[in-house]
PDB file of C-alpha atoms in Angstrom:
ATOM      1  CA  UNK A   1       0.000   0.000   0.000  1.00 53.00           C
ATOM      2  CA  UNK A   2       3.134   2.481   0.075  1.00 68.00           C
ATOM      3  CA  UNK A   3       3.863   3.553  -2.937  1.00 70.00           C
ATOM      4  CA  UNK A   4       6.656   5.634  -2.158  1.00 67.00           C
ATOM      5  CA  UNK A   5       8.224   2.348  -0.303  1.00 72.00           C
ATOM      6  CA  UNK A   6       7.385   0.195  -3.456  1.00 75.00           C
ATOM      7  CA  UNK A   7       9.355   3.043  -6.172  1.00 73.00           C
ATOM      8  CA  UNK A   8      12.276   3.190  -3.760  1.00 71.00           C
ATOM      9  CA  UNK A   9      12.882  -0.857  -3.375  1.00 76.00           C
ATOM     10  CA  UNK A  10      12.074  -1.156  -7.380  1.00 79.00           C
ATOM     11  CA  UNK A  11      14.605   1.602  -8.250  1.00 76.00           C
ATOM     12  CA  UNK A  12      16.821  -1.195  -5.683  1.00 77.00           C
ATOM     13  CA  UNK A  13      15.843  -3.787  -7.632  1.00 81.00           C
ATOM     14  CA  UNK A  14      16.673  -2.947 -11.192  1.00 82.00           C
ATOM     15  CA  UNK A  15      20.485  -1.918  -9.910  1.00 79.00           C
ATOM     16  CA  UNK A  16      20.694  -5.165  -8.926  1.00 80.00           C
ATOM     17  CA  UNK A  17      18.932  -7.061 -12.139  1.00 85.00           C
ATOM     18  CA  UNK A  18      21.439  -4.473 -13.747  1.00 83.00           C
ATOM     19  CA  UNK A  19      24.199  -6.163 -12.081  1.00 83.00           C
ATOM     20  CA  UNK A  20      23.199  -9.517 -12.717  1.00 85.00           C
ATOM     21  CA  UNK A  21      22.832  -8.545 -16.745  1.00 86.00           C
ATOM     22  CA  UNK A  22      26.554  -7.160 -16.273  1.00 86.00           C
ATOM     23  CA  UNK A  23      28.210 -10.096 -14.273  1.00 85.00           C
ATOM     24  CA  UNK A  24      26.197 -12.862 -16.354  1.00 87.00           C
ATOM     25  CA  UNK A  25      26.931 -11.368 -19.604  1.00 87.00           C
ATOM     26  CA  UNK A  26      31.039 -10.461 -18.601  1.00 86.00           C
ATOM     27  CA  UNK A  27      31.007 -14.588 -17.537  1.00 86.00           C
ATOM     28  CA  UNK A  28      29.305 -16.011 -20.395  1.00 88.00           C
ATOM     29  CA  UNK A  29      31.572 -14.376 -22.722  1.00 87.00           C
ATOM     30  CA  UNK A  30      34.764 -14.297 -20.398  1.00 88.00           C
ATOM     31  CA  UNK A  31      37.159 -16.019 -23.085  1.00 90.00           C
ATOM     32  CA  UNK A  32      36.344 -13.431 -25.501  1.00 90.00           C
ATOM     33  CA  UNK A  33      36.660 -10.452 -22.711  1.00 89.00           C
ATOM     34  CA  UNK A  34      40.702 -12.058 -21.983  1.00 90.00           C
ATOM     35  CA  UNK A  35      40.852 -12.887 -26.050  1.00 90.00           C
ATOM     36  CA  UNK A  36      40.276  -9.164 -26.822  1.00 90.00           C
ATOM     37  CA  UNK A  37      42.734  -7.680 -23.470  1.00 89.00           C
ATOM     38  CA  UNK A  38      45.407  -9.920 -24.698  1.00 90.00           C
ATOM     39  CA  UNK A  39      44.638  -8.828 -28.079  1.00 90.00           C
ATOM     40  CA  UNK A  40      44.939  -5.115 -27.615  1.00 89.00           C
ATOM     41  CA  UNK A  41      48.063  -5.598 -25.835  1.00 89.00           C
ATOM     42  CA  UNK A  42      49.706  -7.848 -28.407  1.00 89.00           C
ATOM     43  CA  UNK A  43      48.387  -4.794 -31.176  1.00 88.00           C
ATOM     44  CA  UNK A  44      50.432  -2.000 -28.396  1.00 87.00           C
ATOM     45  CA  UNK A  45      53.729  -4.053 -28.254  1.00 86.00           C
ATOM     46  CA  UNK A  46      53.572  -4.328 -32.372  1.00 85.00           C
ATOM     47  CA  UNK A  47      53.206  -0.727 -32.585  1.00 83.00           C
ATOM     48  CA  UNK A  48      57.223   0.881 -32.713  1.00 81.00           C
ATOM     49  CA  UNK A  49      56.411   4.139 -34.014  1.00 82.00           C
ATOM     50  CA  UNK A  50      56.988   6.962 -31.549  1.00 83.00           C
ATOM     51  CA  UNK A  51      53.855   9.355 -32.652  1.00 81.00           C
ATOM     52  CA  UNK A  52      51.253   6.308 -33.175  1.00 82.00           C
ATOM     53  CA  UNK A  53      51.993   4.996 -29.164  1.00 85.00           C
ATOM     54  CA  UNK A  54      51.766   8.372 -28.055  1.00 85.00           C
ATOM     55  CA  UNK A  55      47.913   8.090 -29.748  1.00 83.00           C
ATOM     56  CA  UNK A  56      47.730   5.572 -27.401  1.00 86.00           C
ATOM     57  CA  UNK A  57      49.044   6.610 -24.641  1.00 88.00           C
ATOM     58  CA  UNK A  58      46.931  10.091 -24.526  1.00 87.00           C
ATOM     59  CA  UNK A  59      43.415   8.001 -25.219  1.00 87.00           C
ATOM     60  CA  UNK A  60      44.021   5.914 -22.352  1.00 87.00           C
ATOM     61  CA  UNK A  61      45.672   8.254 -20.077  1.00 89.00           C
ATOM     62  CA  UNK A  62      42.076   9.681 -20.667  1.00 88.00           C
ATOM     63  CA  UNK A  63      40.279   6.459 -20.414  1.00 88.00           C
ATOM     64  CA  UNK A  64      41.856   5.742 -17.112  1.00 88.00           C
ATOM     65  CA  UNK A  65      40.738   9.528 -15.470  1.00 90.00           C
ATOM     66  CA  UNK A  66      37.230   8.844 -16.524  1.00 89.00           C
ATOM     67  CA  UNK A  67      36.895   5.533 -14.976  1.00 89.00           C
ATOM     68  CA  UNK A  68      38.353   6.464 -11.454  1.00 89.00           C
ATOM     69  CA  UNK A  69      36.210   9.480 -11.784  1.00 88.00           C
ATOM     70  CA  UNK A  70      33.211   7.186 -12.835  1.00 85.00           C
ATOM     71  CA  UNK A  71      34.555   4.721  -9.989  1.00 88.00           C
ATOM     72  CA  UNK A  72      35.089   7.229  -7.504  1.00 87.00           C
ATOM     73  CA  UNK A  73      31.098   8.943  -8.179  1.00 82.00           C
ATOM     74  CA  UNK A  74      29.740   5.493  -8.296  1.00 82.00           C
ATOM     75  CA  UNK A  75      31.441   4.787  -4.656  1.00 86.00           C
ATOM     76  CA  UNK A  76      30.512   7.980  -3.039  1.00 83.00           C
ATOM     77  CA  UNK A  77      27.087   7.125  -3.324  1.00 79.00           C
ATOM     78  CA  UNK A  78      27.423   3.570  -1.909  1.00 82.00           C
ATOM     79  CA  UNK A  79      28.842   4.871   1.062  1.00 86.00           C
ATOM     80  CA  UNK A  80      26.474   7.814   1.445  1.00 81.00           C
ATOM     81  CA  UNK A  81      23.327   5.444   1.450  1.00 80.00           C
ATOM     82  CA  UNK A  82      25.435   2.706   3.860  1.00 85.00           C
ATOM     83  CA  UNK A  83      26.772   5.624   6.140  1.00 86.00           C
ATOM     84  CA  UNK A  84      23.501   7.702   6.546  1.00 82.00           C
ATOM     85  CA  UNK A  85      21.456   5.120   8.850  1.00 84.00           C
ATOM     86  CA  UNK A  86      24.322   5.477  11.359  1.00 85.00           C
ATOM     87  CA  UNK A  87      24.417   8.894  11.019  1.00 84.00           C
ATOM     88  CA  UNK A  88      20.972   9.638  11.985  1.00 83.00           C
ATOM     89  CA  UNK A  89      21.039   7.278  14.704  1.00 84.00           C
ATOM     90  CA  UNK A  90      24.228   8.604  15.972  1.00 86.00           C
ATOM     91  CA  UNK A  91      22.637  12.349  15.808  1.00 84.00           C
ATOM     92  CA  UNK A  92      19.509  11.016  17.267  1.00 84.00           C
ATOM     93  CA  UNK A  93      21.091   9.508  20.053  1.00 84.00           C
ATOM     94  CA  UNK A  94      22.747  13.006  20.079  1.00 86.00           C
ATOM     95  CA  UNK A  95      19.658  14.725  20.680  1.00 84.00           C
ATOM     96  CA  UNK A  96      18.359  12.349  23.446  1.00 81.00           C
ATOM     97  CA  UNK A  97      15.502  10.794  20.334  1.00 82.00           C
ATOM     98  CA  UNK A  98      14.462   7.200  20.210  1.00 81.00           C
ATOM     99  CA  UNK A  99      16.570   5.256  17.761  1.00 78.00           C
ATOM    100  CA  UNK A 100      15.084   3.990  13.734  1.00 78.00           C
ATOM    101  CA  UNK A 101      16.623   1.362  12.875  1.00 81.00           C
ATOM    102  CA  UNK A 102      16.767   2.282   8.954  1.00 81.00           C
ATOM    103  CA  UNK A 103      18.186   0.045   6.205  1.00 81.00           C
ATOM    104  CA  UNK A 104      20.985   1.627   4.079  1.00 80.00           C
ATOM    105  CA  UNK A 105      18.616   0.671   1.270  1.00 77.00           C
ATOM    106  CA  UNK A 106      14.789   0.073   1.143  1.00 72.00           C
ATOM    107  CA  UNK A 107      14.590  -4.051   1.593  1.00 75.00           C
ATOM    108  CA  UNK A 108      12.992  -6.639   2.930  1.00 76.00           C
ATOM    109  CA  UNK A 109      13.210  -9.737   4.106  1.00 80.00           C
ATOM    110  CA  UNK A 110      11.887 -12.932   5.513  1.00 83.00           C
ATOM    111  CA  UNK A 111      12.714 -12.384   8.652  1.00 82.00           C
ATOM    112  CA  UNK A 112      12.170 -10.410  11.590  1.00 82.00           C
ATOM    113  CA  UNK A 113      15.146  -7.057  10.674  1.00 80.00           C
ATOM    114  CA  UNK A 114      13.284  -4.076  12.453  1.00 79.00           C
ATOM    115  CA  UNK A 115      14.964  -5.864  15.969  1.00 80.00           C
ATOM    116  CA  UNK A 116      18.373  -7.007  16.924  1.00 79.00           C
ATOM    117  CA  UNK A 117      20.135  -9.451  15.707  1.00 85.00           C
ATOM    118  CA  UNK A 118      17.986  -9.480  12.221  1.00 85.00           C
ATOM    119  CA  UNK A 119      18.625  -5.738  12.169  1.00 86.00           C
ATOM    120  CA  UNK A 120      22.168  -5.950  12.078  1.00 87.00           C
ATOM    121  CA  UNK A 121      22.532  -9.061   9.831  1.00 88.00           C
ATOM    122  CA  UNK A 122      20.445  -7.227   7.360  1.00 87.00           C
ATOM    123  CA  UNK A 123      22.829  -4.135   7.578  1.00 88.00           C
ATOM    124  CA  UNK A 124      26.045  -6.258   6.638  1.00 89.00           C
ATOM    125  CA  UNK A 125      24.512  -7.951   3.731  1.00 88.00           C
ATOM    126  CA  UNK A 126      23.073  -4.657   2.373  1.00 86.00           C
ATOM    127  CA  UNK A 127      26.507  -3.122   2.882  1.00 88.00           C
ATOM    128  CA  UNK A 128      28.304  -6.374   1.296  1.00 89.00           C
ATOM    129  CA  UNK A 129      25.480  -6.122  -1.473  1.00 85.00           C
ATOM    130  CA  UNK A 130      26.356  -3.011  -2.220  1.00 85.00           C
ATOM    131  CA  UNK A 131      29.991  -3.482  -2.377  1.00 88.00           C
ATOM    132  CA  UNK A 132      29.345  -6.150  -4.602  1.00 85.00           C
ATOM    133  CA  UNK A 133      27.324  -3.804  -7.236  1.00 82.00           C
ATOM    134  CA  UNK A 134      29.876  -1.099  -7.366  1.00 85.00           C
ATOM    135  CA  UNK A 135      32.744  -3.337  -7.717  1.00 86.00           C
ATOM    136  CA  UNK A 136      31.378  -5.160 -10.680  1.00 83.00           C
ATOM    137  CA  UNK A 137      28.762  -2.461 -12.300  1.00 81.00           C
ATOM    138  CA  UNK A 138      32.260   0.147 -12.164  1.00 86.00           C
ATOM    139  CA  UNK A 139      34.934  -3.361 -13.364  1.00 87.00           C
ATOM    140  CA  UNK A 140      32.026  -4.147 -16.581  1.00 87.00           C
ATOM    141  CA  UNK A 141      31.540  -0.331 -17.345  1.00 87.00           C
ATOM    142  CA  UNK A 142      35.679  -0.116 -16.993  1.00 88.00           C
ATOM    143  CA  UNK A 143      36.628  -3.083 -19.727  1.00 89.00           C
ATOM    144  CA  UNK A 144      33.980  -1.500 -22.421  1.00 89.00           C
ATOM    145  CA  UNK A 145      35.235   2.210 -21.618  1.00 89.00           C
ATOM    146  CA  UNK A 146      39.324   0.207 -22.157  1.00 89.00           C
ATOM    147  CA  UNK A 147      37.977  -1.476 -25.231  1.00 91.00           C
ATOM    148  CA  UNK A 148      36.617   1.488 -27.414  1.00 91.00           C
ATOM    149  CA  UNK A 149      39.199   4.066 -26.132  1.00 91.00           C
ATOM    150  CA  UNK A 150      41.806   1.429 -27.440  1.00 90.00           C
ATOM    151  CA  UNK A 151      40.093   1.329 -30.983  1.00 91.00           C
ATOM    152  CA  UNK A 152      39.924   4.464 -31.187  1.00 90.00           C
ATOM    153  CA  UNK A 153      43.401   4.624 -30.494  1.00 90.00           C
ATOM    154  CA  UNK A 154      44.360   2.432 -32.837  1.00 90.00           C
ATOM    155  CA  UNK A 155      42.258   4.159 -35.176  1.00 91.00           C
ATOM    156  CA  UNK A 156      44.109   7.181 -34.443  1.00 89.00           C
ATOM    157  CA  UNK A 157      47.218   5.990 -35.023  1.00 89.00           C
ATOM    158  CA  UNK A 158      46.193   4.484 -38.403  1.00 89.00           C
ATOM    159  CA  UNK A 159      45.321   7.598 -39.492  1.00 89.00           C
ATOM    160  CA  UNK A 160      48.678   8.979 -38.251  1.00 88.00           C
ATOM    161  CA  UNK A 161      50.694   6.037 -40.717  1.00 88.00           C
ATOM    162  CA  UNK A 162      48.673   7.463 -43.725  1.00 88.00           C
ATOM    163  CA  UNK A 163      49.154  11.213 -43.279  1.00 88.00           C
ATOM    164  CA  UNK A 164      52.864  10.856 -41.934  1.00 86.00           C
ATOM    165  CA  UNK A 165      53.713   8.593 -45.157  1.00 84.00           C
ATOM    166  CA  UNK A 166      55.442  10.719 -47.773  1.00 82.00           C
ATOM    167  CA  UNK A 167      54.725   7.704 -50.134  1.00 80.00           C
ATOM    168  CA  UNK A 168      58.022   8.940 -51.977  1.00 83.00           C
ATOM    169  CA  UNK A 169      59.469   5.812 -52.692  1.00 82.00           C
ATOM    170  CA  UNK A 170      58.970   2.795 -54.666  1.00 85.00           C
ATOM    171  CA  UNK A 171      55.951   1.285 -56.193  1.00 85.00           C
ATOM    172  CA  UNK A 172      56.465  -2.202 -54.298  1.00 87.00           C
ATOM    173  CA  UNK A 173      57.757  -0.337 -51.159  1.00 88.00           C
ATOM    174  CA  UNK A 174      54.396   1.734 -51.380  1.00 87.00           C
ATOM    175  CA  UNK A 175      52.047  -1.533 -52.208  1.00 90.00           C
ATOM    176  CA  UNK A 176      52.828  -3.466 -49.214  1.00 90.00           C
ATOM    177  CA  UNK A 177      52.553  -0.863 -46.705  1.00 88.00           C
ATOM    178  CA  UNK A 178      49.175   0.093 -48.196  1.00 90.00           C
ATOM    179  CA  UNK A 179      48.761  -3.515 -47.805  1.00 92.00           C
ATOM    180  CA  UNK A 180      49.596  -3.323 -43.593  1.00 90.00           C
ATOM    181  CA  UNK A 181      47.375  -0.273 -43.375  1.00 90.00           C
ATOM    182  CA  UNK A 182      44.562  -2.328 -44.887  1.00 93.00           C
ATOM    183  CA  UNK A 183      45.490  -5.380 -42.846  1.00 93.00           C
ATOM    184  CA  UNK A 184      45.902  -3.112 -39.677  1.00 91.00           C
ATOM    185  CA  UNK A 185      42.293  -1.519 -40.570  1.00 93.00           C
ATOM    186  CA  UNK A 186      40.404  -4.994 -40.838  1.00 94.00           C
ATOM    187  CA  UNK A 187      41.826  -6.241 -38.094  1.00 92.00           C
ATOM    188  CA  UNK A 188      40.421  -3.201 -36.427  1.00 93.00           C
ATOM    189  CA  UNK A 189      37.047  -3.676 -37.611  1.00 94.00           C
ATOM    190  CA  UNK A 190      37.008  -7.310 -36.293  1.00 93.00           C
ATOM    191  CA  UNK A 191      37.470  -6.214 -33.195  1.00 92.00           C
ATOM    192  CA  UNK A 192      35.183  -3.380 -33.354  1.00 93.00           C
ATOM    193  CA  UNK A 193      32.727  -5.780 -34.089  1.00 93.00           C
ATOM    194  CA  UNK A 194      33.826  -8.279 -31.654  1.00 91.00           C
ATOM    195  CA  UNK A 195      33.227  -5.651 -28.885  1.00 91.00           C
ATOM    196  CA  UNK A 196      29.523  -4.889 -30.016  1.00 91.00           C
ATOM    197  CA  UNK A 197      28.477  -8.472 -29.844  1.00 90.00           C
ATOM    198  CA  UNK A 198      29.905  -8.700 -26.517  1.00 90.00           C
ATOM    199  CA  UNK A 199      28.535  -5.747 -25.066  1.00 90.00           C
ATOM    200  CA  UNK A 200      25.370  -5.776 -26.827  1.00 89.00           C
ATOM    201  CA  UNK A 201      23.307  -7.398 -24.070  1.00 87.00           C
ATOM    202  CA  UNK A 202      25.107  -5.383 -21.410  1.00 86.00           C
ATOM    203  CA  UNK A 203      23.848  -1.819 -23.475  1.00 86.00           C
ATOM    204  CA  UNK A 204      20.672  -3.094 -23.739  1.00 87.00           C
ATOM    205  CA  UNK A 205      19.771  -3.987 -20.396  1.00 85.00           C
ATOM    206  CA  UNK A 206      21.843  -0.422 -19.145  1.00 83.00           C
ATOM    207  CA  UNK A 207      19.302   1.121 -21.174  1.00 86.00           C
ATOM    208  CA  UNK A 208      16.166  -0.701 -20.153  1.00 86.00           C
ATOM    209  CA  UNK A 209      17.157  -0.718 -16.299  1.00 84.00           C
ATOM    210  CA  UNK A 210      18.204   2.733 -16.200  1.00 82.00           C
ATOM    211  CA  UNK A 211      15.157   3.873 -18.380  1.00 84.00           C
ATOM    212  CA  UNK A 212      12.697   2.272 -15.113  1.00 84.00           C
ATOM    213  CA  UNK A 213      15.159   3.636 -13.154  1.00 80.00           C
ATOM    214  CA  UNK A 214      14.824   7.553 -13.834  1.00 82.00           C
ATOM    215  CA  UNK A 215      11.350   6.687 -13.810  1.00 82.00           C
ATOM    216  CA  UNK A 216      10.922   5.540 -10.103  1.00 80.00           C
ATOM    217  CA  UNK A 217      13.691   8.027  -9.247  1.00 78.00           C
ATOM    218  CA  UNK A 218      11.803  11.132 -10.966  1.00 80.00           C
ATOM    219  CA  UNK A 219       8.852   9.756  -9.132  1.00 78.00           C
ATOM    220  CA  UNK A 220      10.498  10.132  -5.744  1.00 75.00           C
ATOM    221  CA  UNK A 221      12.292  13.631  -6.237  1.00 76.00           C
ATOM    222  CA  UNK A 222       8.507  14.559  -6.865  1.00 77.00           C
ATOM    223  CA  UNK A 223       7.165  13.466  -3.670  1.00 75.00           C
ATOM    224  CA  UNK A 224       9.934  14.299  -1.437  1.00 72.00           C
ATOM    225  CA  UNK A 225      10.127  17.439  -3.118  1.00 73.00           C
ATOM    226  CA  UNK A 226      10.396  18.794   0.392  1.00 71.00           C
ATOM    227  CA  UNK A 227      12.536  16.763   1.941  1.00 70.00           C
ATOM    228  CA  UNK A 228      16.192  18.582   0.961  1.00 70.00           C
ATOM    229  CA  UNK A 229      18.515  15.136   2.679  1.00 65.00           C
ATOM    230  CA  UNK A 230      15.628  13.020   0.664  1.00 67.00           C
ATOM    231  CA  UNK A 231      16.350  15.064  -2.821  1.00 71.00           C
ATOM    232  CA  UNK A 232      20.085  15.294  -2.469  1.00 71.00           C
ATOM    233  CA  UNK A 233      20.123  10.947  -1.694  1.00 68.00           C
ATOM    234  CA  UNK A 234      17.620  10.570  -5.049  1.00 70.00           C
ATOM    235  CA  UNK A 235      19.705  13.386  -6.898  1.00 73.00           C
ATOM    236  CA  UNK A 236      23.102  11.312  -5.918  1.00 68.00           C
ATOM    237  CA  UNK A 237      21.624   8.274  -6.732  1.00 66.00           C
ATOM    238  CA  UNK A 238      20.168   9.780 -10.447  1.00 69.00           C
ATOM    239  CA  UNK A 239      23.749  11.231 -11.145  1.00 68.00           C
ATOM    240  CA  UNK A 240      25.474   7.984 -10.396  1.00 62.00           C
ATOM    241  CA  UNK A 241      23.341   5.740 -13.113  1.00 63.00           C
TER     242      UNK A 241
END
């Protein structure tokens, strides 16, 4: 019969079908996820020109500040929803109030957790939950962030061997390193397309889950419009998806 209860444990639950989508997908095609590292690698040790690493280098120097930042947002929030139950029991203990025992997250259970000990064994597995999400939500979201900042690396540094080559020299000199750029560019496109079918499922259901997602969320910044700690938790949580 609470509504706003049954929006805040389903914007709960598609995080964690979002999860599952991520981890399932990432094991089912976990040959192909070390197949492509070990392939990118193998394509950066082949590469000896100076300017075409430094392509590289400078796309995933990039790559890398993105994730930590994405890591670090994604994190933040985690502990904010695990850390504010203690916090308002600390500062109503503070103010001489009688105690609420609050989730970190809106769940329930089979069991008895609005008492001790059920309380604070459904604490720990929320917090361990959580954990769990942001660890492999940020690890997924990491390898396809890797993969196309690689490609386009390589990519770039394609483009580099063409517009750096003077082409002044022979006519068999000149055929077979048109013939490496066209190797180089296939093999590019392989794994281009290698990445989409592996990350195809994982986009979908990133779209579909975070589509109901903004929808529950929206629907809770609207009724706790009010409520400034209740906007700023729903506002975090919107950002970080």
């Amino acid at each position: 019969d609470d509504l706003a209860l049954a929006t805040a444990c389903l914007s709960i639950v598609f995080t964690n079908v979002l999860t599952v989508i991520k981890t399932s997908t990432f094991l089912a095609y976990k040959r192909e996820f070390k197949s492509l590292m070990a392939e990118f690698e193998r394509m950066y040790d082949e590469l000896h020109e100076a300017g075409a690493k430094r392509c590289l280098v400078t796309v995933n120097v990039g790559a890398k500040r993105f994730v930590k930042l994405y890591f670090y947002s994604v994190s933040c929030t985690g502990l904010y929803f695990t850390i504010k139950p203690l916090v308002s029991m600390i500062w109503a203990k503070f103010q001489i109030k009688p105690l609420v025992l609050e989730l970190p997250m809106p769940m329930r259970f089979p069991f008895d957790f609005e008492s001790t000990p059920g309380y604070q064994f459904a604490y720990i597995y929320t917090i361990l939950i959580t954990i769990v999400v942001v660890m492999h939500a940020t690890s997924v979201d990491g390898l396809f962030v890797s993969f196309t900042t690689n490609l386009r690396g390589h990519f770039q540094a394609l483009q580099y061997f063409i517009e750096t080559n003077t082409y002044d020299k022979s006519d068999a000199l000149i055929q077979r390193e048109l013939r490496i750029y066209v190797h180089y560019h296939v093999r590019l496109l392989e794994l281009s397309q290698s990445v989409q079918r592996i990350f195809k499922p994982i986009i979908f259901g990133q779209f579909l889950m975070t589509s109901l997602q903004v929808c529950v969320i929206i629907y809770q910044l609207v009724t706790n419009m009010g409520v400034i700690m209740e906007m700023v938790v729903y506002c975090t949580f919107l950002s970080s998806i």
